[in-house]
Short mmCIF file of C-alpha atoms in Angstrom, two decimals:
data_model
loop_
_atom_site.label_atom_id
_atom_site.label_comp_id
_atom_site.label_asym_id
_atom_site.label_seq_id
_atom_site.Cartn_x
_atom_site.Cartn_y
_atom_site.Cartn_z
CA MET F 293 0.25 -0.42 0.12
CA ASN F 294 1.60 3.34 -1.10
CA VAL F 295 1.30 6.18 1.05
CA SER F 296 0.93 9.49 -0.12
CA VAL F 297 2.40 12.76 0.97
CA ASN F 298 -0.07 14.39 3.19
CA ASP F 299 -1.12 10.55 5.01
CA THR F 300 0.25 10.25 7.90
CA PRO F 301 1.42 6.37 8.26
CA PHE F 302 -0.34 5.43 10.96
CA CYS F 303 2.77 4.47 13.47
CA TYR F 304 3.48 8.20 13.64
CA THR F 305 -0.30 9.42 14.26
CA ILE F 306 0.31 10.07 17.87
CA ASN F 307 3.76 11.03 17.77
CA ASN F 308 4.07 12.63 14.29
CA PRO F 309 8.60 13.06 14.40
CA PRO F 310 10.27 15.15 14.26
CA PHE F 311 10.46 16.37 17.96
CA ASN F 312 12.73 19.00 19.67
CA TYR F 313 15.14 17.16 20.83
CA THR F 314 16.37 19.33 23.54
CA HIS F 315 13.48 17.73 26.51
CA PRO F 316 16.39 16.26 29.60
CA ILE F 317 14.48 12.95 28.67
CA ALA F 318 16.18 13.27 25.32
CA SER F 319 19.83 12.46 26.78
CA ALA F 320 22.15 10.51 24.42
CA TYR F 321 24.14 9.45 27.69
CA TYR F 322 21.30 6.38 28.71
CA PRO F 323 21.04 4.74 26.21
CA PHE F 324 24.90 4.75 25.47
CA ILE F 325 26.04 4.05 29.73
CA PHE F 326 23.06 1.21 29.02
CA MET F 327 24.39 -0.70 26.08
CA THR F 328 28.58 -0.47 27.05
CA LEU F 329 27.20 -1.68 30.76
CA GLY F 330 24.87 -4.72 29.37
CA LEU F 331 27.17 -5.74 26.52
CA THR F 332 30.13 -5.87 28.62
CA SER F 333 28.44 -7.67 31.88
CA ASN F 334 26.66 -10.21 29.70
CA LEU F 335 29.74 -10.78 27.85
CA ILE F 336 31.73 -11.45 31.34
CA ALA F 337 28.84 -13.65 31.97
CA LEU F 338 28.55 -15.70 29.19
CA VAL F 339 31.50 -16.76 29.69
CA VAL F 340 31.89 -17.67 33.35
CA LEU F 341 28.40 -19.82 32.61
CA VAL F 342 30.61 -21.48 29.74
CA LYS F 343 33.33 -22.42 32.07
CA SER F 344 31.52 -23.52 34.45
CA PHE F 345 29.28 -25.79 31.94
CA ARG F 346 32.23 -26.94 31.31
CA THR F 347 32.86 -28.31 34.60
CA THR F 348 30.16 -28.78 35.86
CA GLN F 349 28.60 -33.31 35.40
CA SER F 350 25.27 -32.79 37.83
CA ARG F 351 22.37 -32.77 34.84
CA SER F 352 20.43 -30.82 37.61
CA ARG F 353 23.05 -27.85 37.48
CA SER F 354 23.98 -28.16 34.09
CA SER F 355 20.39 -27.85 32.95
CA PHE F 356 20.13 -24.10 35.35
CA LEU F 357 23.03 -23.22 33.45
CA ILE F 358 21.31 -23.91 30.10
CA PHE F 359 18.15 -21.58 31.61
CA LEU F 360 20.87 -18.72 33.16
CA GLY F 361 22.70 -19.17 29.39
CA GLY F 362 19.17 -18.48 27.09
CA LEU F 363 18.65 -15.63 29.81
CA VAL F 364 22.10 -13.71 29.34
CA VAL F 365 21.81 -14.79 25.28
CA THR F 366 18.77 -12.86 25.51
CA ASP F 367 19.60 -10.08 27.56
CA PHE F 368 22.70 -9.50 25.67
CA MET F 369 20.82 -9.31 22.10
CA GLY F 370 18.04 -7.19 23.77
CA LEU F 371 20.45 -4.50 24.34
CA LEU F 372 22.46 -4.98 20.85
CA VAL F 373 19.79 -4.78 19.14
CA THR F 374 17.91 -1.76 20.62
CA GLY F 375 20.76 -0.21 21.29
CA CYS F 376 22.02 0.24 17.85
CA ILE F 377 19.01 1.66 16.62
CA VAL F 378 18.31 3.93 19.79
CA GLY F 379 21.85 5.08 19.40
CA THR F 380 22.09 5.75 15.63
CA PHE F 381 19.80 8.27 16.28
CA HIS F 382 21.04 9.64 18.62
CA VAL F 383 23.98 10.32 16.34
CA THR F 384 22.08 11.10 13.13
CA HIS F 385 19.17 12.17 14.03
CA PHE F 386 17.50 10.63 11.00
CA ASN F 387 14.05 11.77 10.72
CA TRP F 388 11.74 8.56 11.01
CA ARG F 389 9.30 8.68 7.70
CA THR F 390 11.67 9.50 5.47
CA LEU F 391 13.85 6.19 7.01
CA ASP F 392 10.87 3.94 7.56
CA PRO F 393 7.47 5.64 5.32
CA HIS F 394 5.78 2.26 5.67
CA CYS F 395 5.90 1.21 9.44
CA HIS F 396 8.38 -1.61 8.80
CA PHE F 397 11.12 -0.41 10.67
CA CYS F 398 8.62 1.21 13.78
CA ASN F 399 7.09 -2.22 13.43
CA PHE F 400 10.81 -4.47 14.21
CA MET F 401 11.91 -2.35 17.10
CA GLY F 402 8.30 -2.61 18.49
CA MET F 403 8.13 -6.32 18.32
CA THR F 404 12.09 -7.02 19.26
CA MET F 405 11.15 -4.92 22.73
CA VAL F 406 8.33 -6.77 23.13
CA PHE F 407 9.81 -9.72 22.53
CA TYR F 408 13.45 -9.18 24.33
CA GLY F 409 10.44 -7.27 27.02
CA LEU F 410 8.84 -10.67 27.69
CA CYS F 411 11.74 -13.25 27.44
CA PRO F 412 14.08 -13.25 31.12
CA LEU F 413 9.91 -12.99 32.52
CA LEU F 414 9.01 -16.07 30.90
CA LEU F 415 12.30 -17.74 31.67
CA GLY F 416 12.68 -16.42 34.65
CA ALA F 417 9.44 -18.32 35.34
CA THR F 418 9.83 -21.32 34.07
CA MET F 419 12.97 -21.20 36.31
CA ALA F 420 10.94 -21.54 39.30
CA VAL F 421 9.03 -23.59 37.76
CA GLU F 422 12.04 -26.07 36.97
CA ARG F 423 13.20 -25.83 40.43
CA PHE F 424 10.24 -26.58 42.31
CA ILE F 425 9.99 -30.24 40.34
CA GLY F 426 13.51 -30.75 40.93
CA ILE F 427 13.63 -29.29 44.81
CA THR F 428 9.49 -30.69 45.73
CA MET F 429 9.76 -34.10 43.39
CA PRO F 430 12.49 -35.33 42.94
CA PHE F 431 11.94 -38.50 41.85
CA VAL F 432 9.73 -36.92 38.82
CA ARG F 433 12.49 -34.55 37.75
CA SER F 434 14.87 -37.34 37.75
CA PHE F 435 13.17 -38.78 34.76
CA SER F 436 13.43 -35.35 33.13
CA LYS F 437 17.22 -34.25 32.97
CA LYS F 438 18.51 -34.27 29.80
CA ARG F 439 19.73 -31.09 28.64
CA GLY F 440 18.30 -31.48 24.87
CA ARG F 441 15.31 -31.36 26.68
CA THR F 442 15.72 -28.04 28.64
CA ILE F 443 17.13 -26.62 25.29
CA TYR F 444 13.73 -27.34 23.62
CA ILE F 445 11.76 -25.48 26.61
CA VAL F 446 14.14 -22.57 26.23
CA LEU F 447 13.26 -22.32 22.97
CA SER F 448 10.05 -23.02 23.49
CA VAL F 449 10.23 -19.69 25.73
CA TRP F 450 11.32 -18.00 23.03
CA THR F 451 8.40 -18.86 20.65
CA PHE F 452 5.89 -17.71 22.60
CA ALA F 453 7.58 -14.63 23.24
CA GLY F 454 7.63 -13.94 19.50
CA SER F 455 3.71 -14.90 19.36
CA ILE F 456 3.22 -12.75 21.34
CA ALA F 457 5.20 -9.77 19.67
CA LEU F 458 3.61 -10.11 16.67
CA LEU F 459 0.32 -9.29 17.59
CA PRO F 460 0.21 -6.40 16.70
CA VAL F 461 1.68 -6.85 13.47
CA LEU F 462 -1.14 -9.05 12.67
CA GLY F 463 -4.09 -6.51 13.73
CA VAL F 464 -4.36 -7.41 18.01
CA GLY F 465 -2.79 -3.63 19.40
CA SER F 466 -0.51 -1.40 17.10
CA PHE F 467 3.38 -0.02 17.60
CA HIS F 468 3.92 3.52 17.67
CA LEU F 469 6.92 6.04 17.44
CA GLN F 470 7.84 7.03 21.19
CA LYS F 471 9.23 9.89 22.23
CA PRO F 472 12.47 11.73 22.41
CA GLY F 473 11.68 9.95 19.13
CA SER F 474 14.78 6.56 19.37
CA TRP F 475 12.34 4.20 19.41
CA CYS F 476 8.96 2.47 18.88
CA PHE F 477 6.53 0.76 21.35
CA ILE F 478 3.01 -0.29 22.37
CA ASN F 479 -0.01 2.40 22.15
CA ILE F 480 -0.16 1.58 25.79
CA SER F 481 -4.66 2.86 25.29
CA PRO F 482 -7.50 1.93 27.15
CA GLU F 483 -8.75 1.87 24.14
CA GLY F 484 -9.86 -0.78 21.34
CA THR F 485 -7.57 -3.57 20.71
CA ASP F 486 -4.66 -1.38 22.12
CA MET F 487 -6.45 -1.65 25.44
CA VAL F 488 -6.05 -5.53 24.63
CA PHE F 489 -2.44 -6.01 24.00
CA SER F 490 -1.73 -3.74 26.64
CA LEU F 491 -3.98 -6.21 29.05
CA ILE F 492 -1.18 -9.36 27.49
CA PHE F 493 1.91 -7.91 27.88
CA SER F 494 1.29 -6.41 31.57
CA LEU F 495 -0.94 -9.16 32.87
CA THR F 496 1.49 -11.86 31.27
CA GLY F 497 4.79 -10.21 32.70
CA LEU F 498 3.00 -9.77 36.15
CA THR F 499 1.52 -13.16 36.05
CA CYS F 500 5.68 -14.35 35.00
CA ILE F 501 6.78 -12.70 38.42
CA THR F 502 3.60 -13.72 40.46
CA VAL F 503 4.56 -17.88 39.77
CA SER F 504 8.05 -16.90 39.54
CA PHE F 505 7.36 -15.18 42.81
CA LEU F 506 4.92 -18.25 44.63
CA LEU F 507 7.10 -21.16 43.21
CA ASN F 508 10.73 -19.60 44.47
CA THR F 509 8.87 -18.91 47.67
CA VAL F 510 7.67 -22.57 48.58
CA SER F 511 11.32 -24.44 46.91
CA LEU F 512 12.92 -22.66 49.41
CA VAL F 513 10.78 -23.04 52.52
CA THR F 514 11.49 -26.89 51.55
CA LEU F 515 15.03 -27.02 50.89
CA ILE F 516 15.03 -25.28 54.57
CA ARG F 517 12.95 -27.60 55.76
CA VAL F 518 14.54 -31.01 53.88
CA CYS F 519 17.92 -29.02 54.96
CA CYS F 520 17.27 -28.45 58.52
CA GLY F 521 14.56 -30.41 59.09
CA HIS F 522 13.27 -33.75 60.46
CA ASP F 523 12.86 -35.60 56.66
CA ARG F 524 15.88 -34.30 55.68
CA LYS F 525 17.17 -36.11 53.24
CA GLN F 526 20.49 -37.80 52.69
CA ARG F 527 22.13 -35.87 50.11
CA ARG F 528 24.17 -32.32 49.52
CA ARG F 529 21.98 -29.64 49.13
CA ASP F 530 24.95 -26.31 48.93
CA TYR F 531 24.36 -26.28 44.40
CA GLU F 532 20.86 -26.52 45.37
CA ILE F 533 20.55 -23.68 47.91
CA GLU F 534 23.53 -21.54 45.73
CA MET F 535 20.67 -22.40 42.58
CA MET F 536 17.86 -20.93 44.37
CA VAL F 537 20.29 -17.82 46.06
CA GLN F 538 20.89 -16.99 42.29
CA LEU F 539 16.73 -17.26 41.08
CA ILE F 540 15.50 -15.60 44.01
CA LEU F 541 17.77 -12.31 42.95
CA ILE F 542 16.69 -12.94 39.32
CA MET F 543 13.28 -12.53 40.40
CA VAL F 544 13.61 -9.60 42.54
CA ILE F 545 15.82 -7.87 40.60
CA ALA F 546 13.01 -8.52 37.52
CA SER F 547 10.19 -7.04 39.96
CA ILE F 548 12.09 -3.86 40.60
CA CYS F 549 13.18 -3.37 36.95
CA TRP F 550 9.73 -4.51 35.40
CA CYS F 551 6.69 -3.73 37.59
CA PRO F 552 6.82 0.15 37.28
CA LEU F 553 5.89 -0.32 33.35
CA LEU F 554 3.62 -4.00 33.97
CA ILE F 555 1.72 -1.98 36.91
CA ASN F 556 1.24 1.58 34.93
CA THR F 557 0.09 -0.14 32.29
CA LEU F 558 -2.45 -1.70 33.92
CA LEU F 559 -3.73 1.76 35.70
CA SER F 560 -4.11 2.89 32.80
CA ILE F 561 -6.32 0.50 31.58
CA VAL F 562 -8.19 0.28 34.58
CA THR F 563 -8.29 4.14 35.43
CA MET F 564 -8.50 5.41 31.70
CA VAL F 565 -5.99 7.59 31.99
CA PRO F 566 -2.86 7.46 29.30
CA VAL F 567 0.39 7.43 30.98
CA ARG F 568 2.78 10.16 30.35
CA ASP F 569 5.77 10.12 28.23
CA GLU F 570 7.82 11.09 30.60
CA ILE F 571 6.90 8.16 33.02
CA VAL F 572 6.93 5.76 29.93
CA LEU F 573 10.42 6.20 29.39
CA PHE F 574 11.66 6.17 32.56
CA CYS F 575 9.85 2.71 33.07
CA ILE F 576 11.33 1.52 30.06
CA ARG F 577 14.86 2.83 31.09
CA MET F 578 13.74 0.76 34.73
CA ALA F 579 13.24 -2.74 32.72
CA THR F 580 16.25 -2.18 30.61
CA CYS F 581 18.53 -2.24 33.79
CA ASN F 582 17.28 -5.98 34.22
CA GLN F 583 19.16 -6.71 31.44
CA ILE F 584 22.47 -4.92 32.81
CA PHE F 585 22.20 -6.23 36.37
CA ASP F 586 20.81 -9.43 35.66
CA PRO F 587 24.37 -11.19 34.48
CA TRP F 588 26.35 -9.38 37.64
CA ILE F 589 24.18 -12.37 39.89
CA TYR F 590 26.44 -14.92 37.64
CA ILE F 591 28.92 -13.26 38.07
CA VAL F 592 29.15 -12.45 41.59
CA CYS F 593 28.00 -16.09 42.48
CA GLN F 594 30.80 -17.85 40.96
CA VAL F 595 33.10 -15.34 43.34
CA PRO F 596 34.34 -18.08 45.44
CA CYS F 597 34.81 -16.68 48.49
CA LEU F 598 30.84 -16.01 48.11
CA ARG F 599 30.21 -19.40 47.17
CA SER F 600 32.09 -21.27 50.39
CA LEU F 601 29.78 -18.85 52.21
CA LEU F 602 26.74 -20.59 50.48
CA ARG F 603 28.37 -24.10 51.22
CA LYS F 604 28.75 -22.82 55.30
CA LEU F 605 24.96 -22.64 55.79
CA CYS F 606 25.35 -25.84 56.04
CA PHE F 607 27.90 -26.08 58.77
CA LEU F 608 28.49 -29.11 61.22
CA GLU F 609 27.84 -28.26 65.03
CA PRO F 610 30.84 -28.84 67.33
CA ASN F 611 28.96 -29.42 70.54
CA SER F 612 26.22 -32.36 69.02
CA LYS F 613 27.12 -35.73 70.25
CA PRO F 614 26.54 -37.52 66.67
CA LYS F 615 27.52 -36.57 63.52
CA THR F 616 24.91 -33.38 63.57
CA PHE F 617 25.05 -31.66 60.29
CA CYS F 618 23.34 -28.25 58.59
CA TRP F 619 21.99 -26.73 62.11
CA GLY F 620 20.76 -30.47 62.94
CA CYS F 621 20.55 -32.49 60.36
CA VAL F 622 21.93 -36.20 61.32
CA LEU F 623 23.69 -37.55 58.37
CA PRO F 624 24.16 -41.73 59.42
CA LEU F 625 27.74 -43.07 58.58
CA GLY F 626 28.32 -44.03 55.28
CA THR F 627 26.73 -40.68 53.78
CA ARG F 628 27.93 -37.89 52.62
CA SER F 629 29.82 -35.67 55.36
CA TRP F 630 29.60 -31.96 55.32
CA THR F 631 32.40 -31.76 57.26
CA PRO F 632 34.97 -28.68 55.75
CA GLY F 633 38.04 -30.93 53.31
CA SER F 634 36.04 -33.86 53.89
CA THR F 635 35.46 -35.76 50.49
CA SER F 636 33.59 -39.19 52.06
CA SER F 637 30.23 -39.55 49.63
CA PHE F 638 27.77 -42.76 49.69
CA VAL F 639 29.52 -46.28 49.85
CA GLY F 640 30.18 -47.58 45.62
CA ARG F 641 29.53 -44.09 44.58
CA SER F 642 31.47 -43.42 41.24
CA SER F 643 33.82 -40.54 41.24
CA ARG F 644 32.60 -39.22 38.29
CA ASP F 645 29.98 -37.72 40.33
CA SER F 646 32.61 -35.67 41.59
CA ILE F 647 32.97 -31.88 40.53
CA PRO F 648 36.45 -30.55 40.10
CA GLY F 649 37.42 -28.31 43.35
CA LEU F 650 34.23 -29.06 45.02
CA THR F 651 34.93 -30.76 49.04
CA GLY F 652 32.98 -34.28 47.88
CA PRO F 653 30.42 -34.75 45.78
CA VAL F 654 27.05 -33.21 43.94
CA ALA F 655 23.56 -34.88 44.40
CA LEU F 656 22.47 -35.06 40.89
CA LEU F 657 19.32 -33.71 41.53
#
């Protein structure tokens, strides 16, 4: 369909370029700082995860690392694609209507923003489900420890997020150029199909955060009860504690960074009051911080002193007569010892279950 000179393409009907670039919210420093910090952090995190993946022999941990790898790749690509577009705009101040008269480029960026925005939330919820099953139903989890299945789940999450991002192109919602003219995003509006897609976007994100909170809470309580309660299990929990700490930090950071945008979008639909451009831009920048902070969770959790501290969450009680571990968990002779420097394990356990650099074998949960 040809667009005449007098017609305004649909994606520019709300905010028609060019804009006034002197407004403080149009500062070019924000995208360049976010992009530089984010790409560097995710590259470091990717190297750390690859190194950890090569050394681990625990199938449970390797599956968790695949999920983390998918999260890092998603964050990296999201920052790279959107950062290049926004950075190019701030350098050249190109006219969107001249460069993209049919809104194809704007739609692409809008799809990118939605896709790379929902993926971390969906992956966080999927990881919470995986850890919930692994901790509360270990026998069920033992039948699904294949790495290929984990990769398939990550690909399914990406496909689902991509399907949602395609809805505005198919007529459910719409992408529009946003002030200060450097990016395109969904039209947050309480009217028509824009309202439908705004609800889908906000409710999907909030549902992921809620699911992550509930399942992570149950998993953490169960892990503490199993490790320290009367129905304790005869297996090590150091790596499970480490994975839960990382997962909880991922959930907390995602909640802080994404809730402003998701809640403001939902409130705009409920109250029928449009969200101001400055608030939308601030919320988007808050959401971008999630892609910067996420990788540092994996990096910091690999620091030897912190990993040692996590393992000491289960320690030997010196005043107890029996071999008492993890705040009172009694482990009979022949089971894994938590004594510092000990490498004792189950009788007959193969040495292939040991992970280099650790004092003792790791459970294959």
